[in-house]
Amino acid sequence: IVMTQSPVTLSVSPGERATLSCRASQSVSSNLAWYQQKPGQAPRLLIYGASTRATGIPARFSGSGSGTGFTLTISSLQSEDFAVYYCQQYNDWPPWTFGQGTKVEIK
Amino acid sequence: EVQLVESGGGLVHPGGSLRLSCAASGFTFSFYWMTWVRQAPGKGLEWVANIKQDGSEKYYVDSVKGRFTISRDNAKNSLYLQMNSLRAEDTALYYCAREYSGSSYFDSWGQGTLVTVSS
């Protein structure tokens, strides 16, 4: 399954809303996770089951969607949220596949 | 606290071999599937291989089949990746990650170990 994220880069001002998209080449049901990766750090799990926040993840992060279309929304961007975000499907495997990433940068 | 610490990376010539290790602590290692994910310099994430709790099931991405072998030692709380016939395209930061459950997402990650394949 090919995962395609858009946009490649998203320029957002602090305090604004960010909306990231992830599309699967075929249905993955709700078996979709989102990760955040900051420079020089390992990825961190944000969302699983398309919409469930992982432990310790702030409520400003929310996920939605099912089937082939998914969205990660950051309601009010904080300085620590500027990073690269990846989606990953775990419905049809192997392989487990990631999107190519969306970089959220400061506008 | 879950901790995953990778080691064993380094510079190797094309065609060479390397064995990566991942030391786990802070959880019952034998209860979890474990995974290797890699990230080429400046690129995205690529799942490489994973292994069931008892080692009875293993899966690999096509590009490493026949060259890489994943294994684990539950008595030592350790995960391994034996990499043979290395190619330049295997150059990446290799992360060890814990799967929440079999065929699932990755809820804890190590900091990675860098493998560079170059002559």
GROMACS .gro file of C-alpha atoms in nm:
model
  226
    1ILE     CA    1   0.000   0.000   0.000
    2VAL     CA    2   0.138   0.340  -0.100
    3MET     CA    3   0.085   0.624   0.144
    4THR     CA    4   0.090   0.976   0.002
    5GLN     CA    5   0.109   1.283   0.223
    6SER     CA    6   0.029   1.640   0.130
    7PRO     CA    7   0.152   1.900   0.127
    8VAL     CA    8   0.523   1.824   0.133
    9THR     CA    9   0.584   2.145   0.328
   10LEU     CA   10   0.332   2.348   0.526
   11SER     CA   11   0.419   2.701   0.639
   12VAL     CA   12   0.217   2.806   0.940
   13SER     CA   13   0.236   3.088   1.193
   14PRO     CA   14   0.243   3.004   1.565
   15GLY     CA   15  -0.110   2.990   1.704
   16GLU     CA   16  -0.261   2.899   1.368
   17ARG     CA   17  -0.426   2.573   1.269
   18ALA     CA   18  -0.238   2.315   1.062
   19THR     CA   19  -0.408   2.048   0.855
   20LEU     CA   20  -0.203   1.760   0.715
   21SER     CA   21  -0.337   1.498   0.475
   22CYS     CA   22  -0.252   1.135   0.417
   23ARG     CA   23  -0.400   0.920   0.143
   24ALA     CA   24  -0.372   0.542   0.103
   25SER     CA   25  -0.365   0.370  -0.236
   26GLN     CA   26  -0.628   0.128  -0.103
   27SER     CA   27  -0.841   0.110   0.208
   28VAL     CA   28  -0.657   0.069   0.537
   29SER     CA   29  -0.975   0.091   0.745
   30SER     CA   30  -0.877   0.284   1.059
   31ASN     CA   31  -0.537   0.119   1.088
   32LEU     CA   32  -0.345   0.441   1.053
   33ALA     CA   33  -0.088   0.603   1.281
   34TRP     CA   34   0.076   0.945   1.285
   35TYR     CA   35   0.428   1.021   1.409
   36GLN     CA   36   0.615   1.341   1.481
   37GLN     CA   37   0.989   1.369   1.421
   38LYS     CA   38   1.198   1.665   1.528
   39PRO     CA   39   1.551   1.722   1.391
   40GLY     CA   40   1.802   1.482   1.545
   41GLN     CA   41   1.533   1.289   1.730
   42ALA     CA   42   1.356   0.959   1.687
   43PRO     CA   43   0.994   0.957   1.570
   44ARG     CA   44   0.728   0.981   1.838
   45LEU     CA   45   0.386   0.821   1.817
   46LEU     CA   46   0.108   1.080   1.815
   47ILE     CA   47  -0.208   0.906   1.695
   48TYR     CA   48  -0.314   0.546   1.636
   49GLY     CA   49  -0.638   0.394   1.515
   50ALA     CA   50  -0.666   0.706   1.296
   51SER     CA   51  -0.801   0.917   1.582
   52THR     CA   52  -0.677   0.801   1.924
   53ARG     CA   53  -0.409   1.012   2.085
   54ALA     CA   54  -0.112   0.826   2.228
   55THR     CA   55  -0.022   0.865   2.594
   56GLY     CA   56   0.090   1.215   2.682
   57ILE     CA   57  -0.003   1.373   2.349
   58PRO     CA   58  -0.168   1.716   2.389
   59ALA     CA   59  -0.532   1.760   2.294
   60ARG     CA   60  -0.441   2.012   2.022
   61PHE     CA   61  -0.344   1.711   1.809
   62SER     CA   62  -0.636   1.530   1.651
   63GLY     CA   63  -0.673   1.269   1.381
   64SER     CA   64  -0.965   1.180   1.160
   65GLY     CA   65  -1.058   0.973   0.858
   66SER     CA   66  -1.095   0.611   0.753
   67GLY     CA   67  -1.056   0.403   0.443
   68THR     CA   68  -0.821   0.593   0.216
   69GLY     CA   69  -0.828   0.951   0.342
   70PHE     CA   70  -0.690   1.078   0.673
   71THR     CA   71  -0.618   1.412   0.835
   72LEU     CA   72  -0.395   1.523   1.121
   73THR     CA   73  -0.497   1.858   1.265
   74ILE     CA   74  -0.294   2.069   1.504
   75SER     CA   75  -0.543   2.321   1.638
   76SER     CA   76  -0.304   2.594   1.752
   77LEU     CA   77   0.058   2.548   1.661
   78GLN     CA   78   0.311   2.582   1.938
   79SER     CA   79   0.682   2.637   1.881
   80GLU     CA   80   0.757   2.275   1.973
   81ASP     CA   81   0.521   2.145   1.703
   82PHE     CA   82   0.739   2.249   1.411
   83ALA     CA   83   0.863   1.915   1.287
   84VAL     CA   84   0.811   1.648   1.022
   85TYR     CA   85   0.497   1.435   1.045
   86TYR     CA   86   0.458   1.086   0.900
   87CYS     CA   87   0.154   0.866   0.856
   88GLN     CA   88   0.184   0.487   0.860
   89GLN     CA   89  -0.061   0.213   0.769
   90TYR     CA   90  -0.076  -0.119   0.951
   91ASN     CA   91  -0.378  -0.273   0.784
   92ASP     CA   92  -0.216  -0.467   0.501
   93TRP     CA   93   0.128  -0.607   0.567
   94PRO     CA   94   0.405  -0.678   0.503
   95PRO     CA   95   0.530  -0.426   0.438
   96TRP     CA   96   0.420  -0.171   0.693
   97THR     CA   97   0.438   0.154   0.497
   98PHE     CA   98   0.493   0.519   0.579
   99GLY     CA   99   0.406   0.832   0.390
  100GLN     CA  100   0.694   1.048   0.270
  101GLY     CA  101   0.633   1.306   0.541
  102THR     CA  102   0.503   1.662   0.574
  103LYS     CA  103   0.735   1.925   0.714
  104VAL     CA  104   0.558   2.189   0.922
  105GLU     CA  105   0.769   2.503   0.925
  106ILE     CA  106   0.738   2.847   1.074
  107LYS     CA  107   0.581   3.103   0.842
  108GLU     CA  108   1.027   0.387   3.146
  109VAL     CA  109   1.066   0.210   2.814
  110GLN     CA  110   1.421   0.233   2.680
  111LEU     CA  111   1.559   0.105   2.353
  112VAL     CA  112   1.928   0.153   2.289
  113GLU     CA  113   2.076   0.061   1.952
  114SER     CA  114   2.441  -0.012   1.886
  115GLY     CA  115   2.664  -0.170   1.626
  116GLY     CA  116   2.647   0.085   1.347
  117GLY     CA  117   2.951   0.210   1.162
  118LEU     CA  118   3.128   0.245   0.830
  119VAL     CA  119   3.143  -0.066   0.614
  120HIS     CA  120   3.249  -0.133   0.257
  121PRO     CA  121   2.996  -0.245  -0.004
  122GLY     CA  122   2.949  -0.619   0.024
  123GLY     CA  123   3.043  -0.616   0.390
  124SER     CA  124   2.849  -0.718   0.699
  125LEU     CA  125   2.736  -0.558   1.020
  126ARG     CA  126   2.531  -0.671   1.318
  127LEU     CA  127   2.308  -0.422   1.492
  128SER     CA  128   2.185  -0.472   1.847
  129CYS     CA  129   1.904  -0.315   2.044
  130ALA     CA  130   1.900  -0.340   2.423
  131ALA     CA  131   1.552  -0.311   2.573
  132SER     CA  132   1.453  -0.218   2.926
  133GLY     CA  133   1.157  -0.088   3.121
  134PHE     CA  134   0.907  -0.340   2.984
  135THR     CA  135   0.860  -0.714   2.943
  136PHE     CA  136   1.051  -0.761   2.620
  137SER     CA  137   0.919  -1.111   2.552
  138PHE     CA  138   0.560  -0.981   2.533
  139TYR     CA  139   0.615  -0.763   2.226
  140TRP     CA  140   0.677  -0.782   1.855
  141MET     CA  141   0.987  -0.580   1.771
  142THR     CA  142   1.081  -0.391   1.456
  143TRP     CA  143   1.368  -0.226   1.272
  144VAL     CA  144   1.293   0.095   1.081
  145ARG     CA  145   1.553   0.288   0.885
  146GLN     CA  146   1.590   0.642   0.761
  147ALA     CA  147   1.833   0.734   0.485
  148PRO     CA  148   2.001   1.074   0.526
  149GLY     CA  149   1.746   1.348   0.462
  150LYS     CA  150   1.478   1.095   0.369
  151GLY     CA  151   1.165   0.942   0.520
  152LEU     CA  152   1.102   0.634   0.729
  153GLU     CA  153   1.119   0.281   0.588
  154TRP     CA  154   1.012  -0.031   0.775
  155VAL     CA  155   1.283  -0.297   0.740
  156ALA     CA  156   1.191  -0.608   0.938
  157ASN     CA  157   1.002  -0.732   1.239
  158ILE     CA  158   0.982  -1.039   1.460
  159LYS     CA  159   0.719  -1.201   1.673
  160GLN     CA  160   0.754  -1.242   2.049
  161ASP     CA  161   0.894  -1.595   2.029
  162GLY     CA  162   1.081  -1.544   1.703
  163SER     CA  163   0.852  -1.782   1.512
  164GLU     CA  164   0.743  -1.518   1.260
  165LYS     CA  165   0.969  -1.273   1.079
  166TYR     CA  166   0.895  -1.032   0.797
  167TYR     CA  167   1.123  -0.827   0.574
  168VAL     CA  168   1.093  -0.549   0.321
  169ASP     CA  169   1.168  -0.687  -0.026
  170SER     CA  170   1.488  -0.486  -0.067
  171VAL     CA  171   1.662  -0.668   0.222
  172LYS     CA  172   1.522  -1.020   0.184
  173GLY     CA  173   1.801  -1.274   0.168
  174ARG     CA  174   2.057  -1.025   0.297
  175PHE     CA  175   1.928  -0.920   0.641
  176THR     CA  176   1.825  -1.144   0.929
  177ILE     CA  177   1.630  -1.027   1.231
  178SER     CA  178   1.657  -1.219   1.557
  179ARG     CA  179   1.603  -1.175   1.927
  180ASP     CA  180   1.719  -1.311   2.262
  181ASN     CA  181   1.442  -1.274   2.515
  182ALA     CA  182   1.671  -1.386   2.799
  183LYS     CA  183   1.897  -1.090   2.720
  184ASN     CA  184   1.615  -0.847   2.631
  185SER     CA  185   1.787  -0.787   2.302
  186LEU     CA  186   1.695  -0.749   1.936
  187TYR     CA  187   1.942  -0.795   1.652
  188LEU     CA  188   1.974  -0.725   1.281
  189GLN     CA  189   2.241  -0.915   1.091
  190MET     CA  190   2.312  -0.726   0.770
  191ASN     CA  191   2.511  -0.899   0.494
  192SER     CA  192   2.597  -0.801   0.136
  193LEU     CA  193   2.554  -0.437   0.227
  194ARG     CA  194   2.491  -0.183  -0.047
  195ALA     CA  195   2.527   0.193  -0.064
  196GLU     CA  196   2.148   0.223  -0.053
  197ASP     CA  197   2.146   0.057   0.290
  198THR     CA  198   2.313   0.368   0.433
  199ALA     CA  199   2.072   0.497   0.697
  200LEU     CA  200   1.999   0.555   1.061
  201TYR     CA  201   1.853   0.229   1.190
  202TYR     CA  202   1.591   0.252   1.463
  203CYS     CA  203   1.472  -0.024   1.689
  204ALA     CA  204   1.104   0.011   1.775
  205ARG     CA  205   0.846  -0.170   1.983
  206GLU     CA  206   0.517  -0.267   1.825
  207TYR     CA  207   0.210  -0.209   2.033
  208SER     CA  208   0.085  -0.551   1.926
  209GLY     CA  209   0.147  -0.778   1.634
  210SER     CA  210   0.089  -0.619   1.294
  211SER     CA  211   0.053  -0.278   1.447
  212TYR     CA  212   0.204   0.066   1.503
  213PHE     CA  213   0.528   0.150   1.679
  214ASP     CA  214   0.482   0.302   2.022
  215SER     CA  215   0.841   0.334   2.144
  216TRP     CA  216   1.159   0.406   1.951
  217GLY     CA  217   1.530   0.407   2.020
  218GLN     CA  218   1.760   0.688   1.913
  219GLY     CA  219   1.906   0.494   1.625
  220THR     CA  220   2.245   0.373   1.509
  221LEU     CA  221   2.403   0.498   1.188
  222VAL     CA  222   2.513   0.257   0.918
  223THR     CA  223   2.724   0.398   0.636
  224VAL     CA  224   2.808   0.180   0.337
  225SER     CA  225   3.085   0.334   0.133
  226SER     CA  226   3.414   0.245  -0.030
   0.00000   0.00000   0.00000
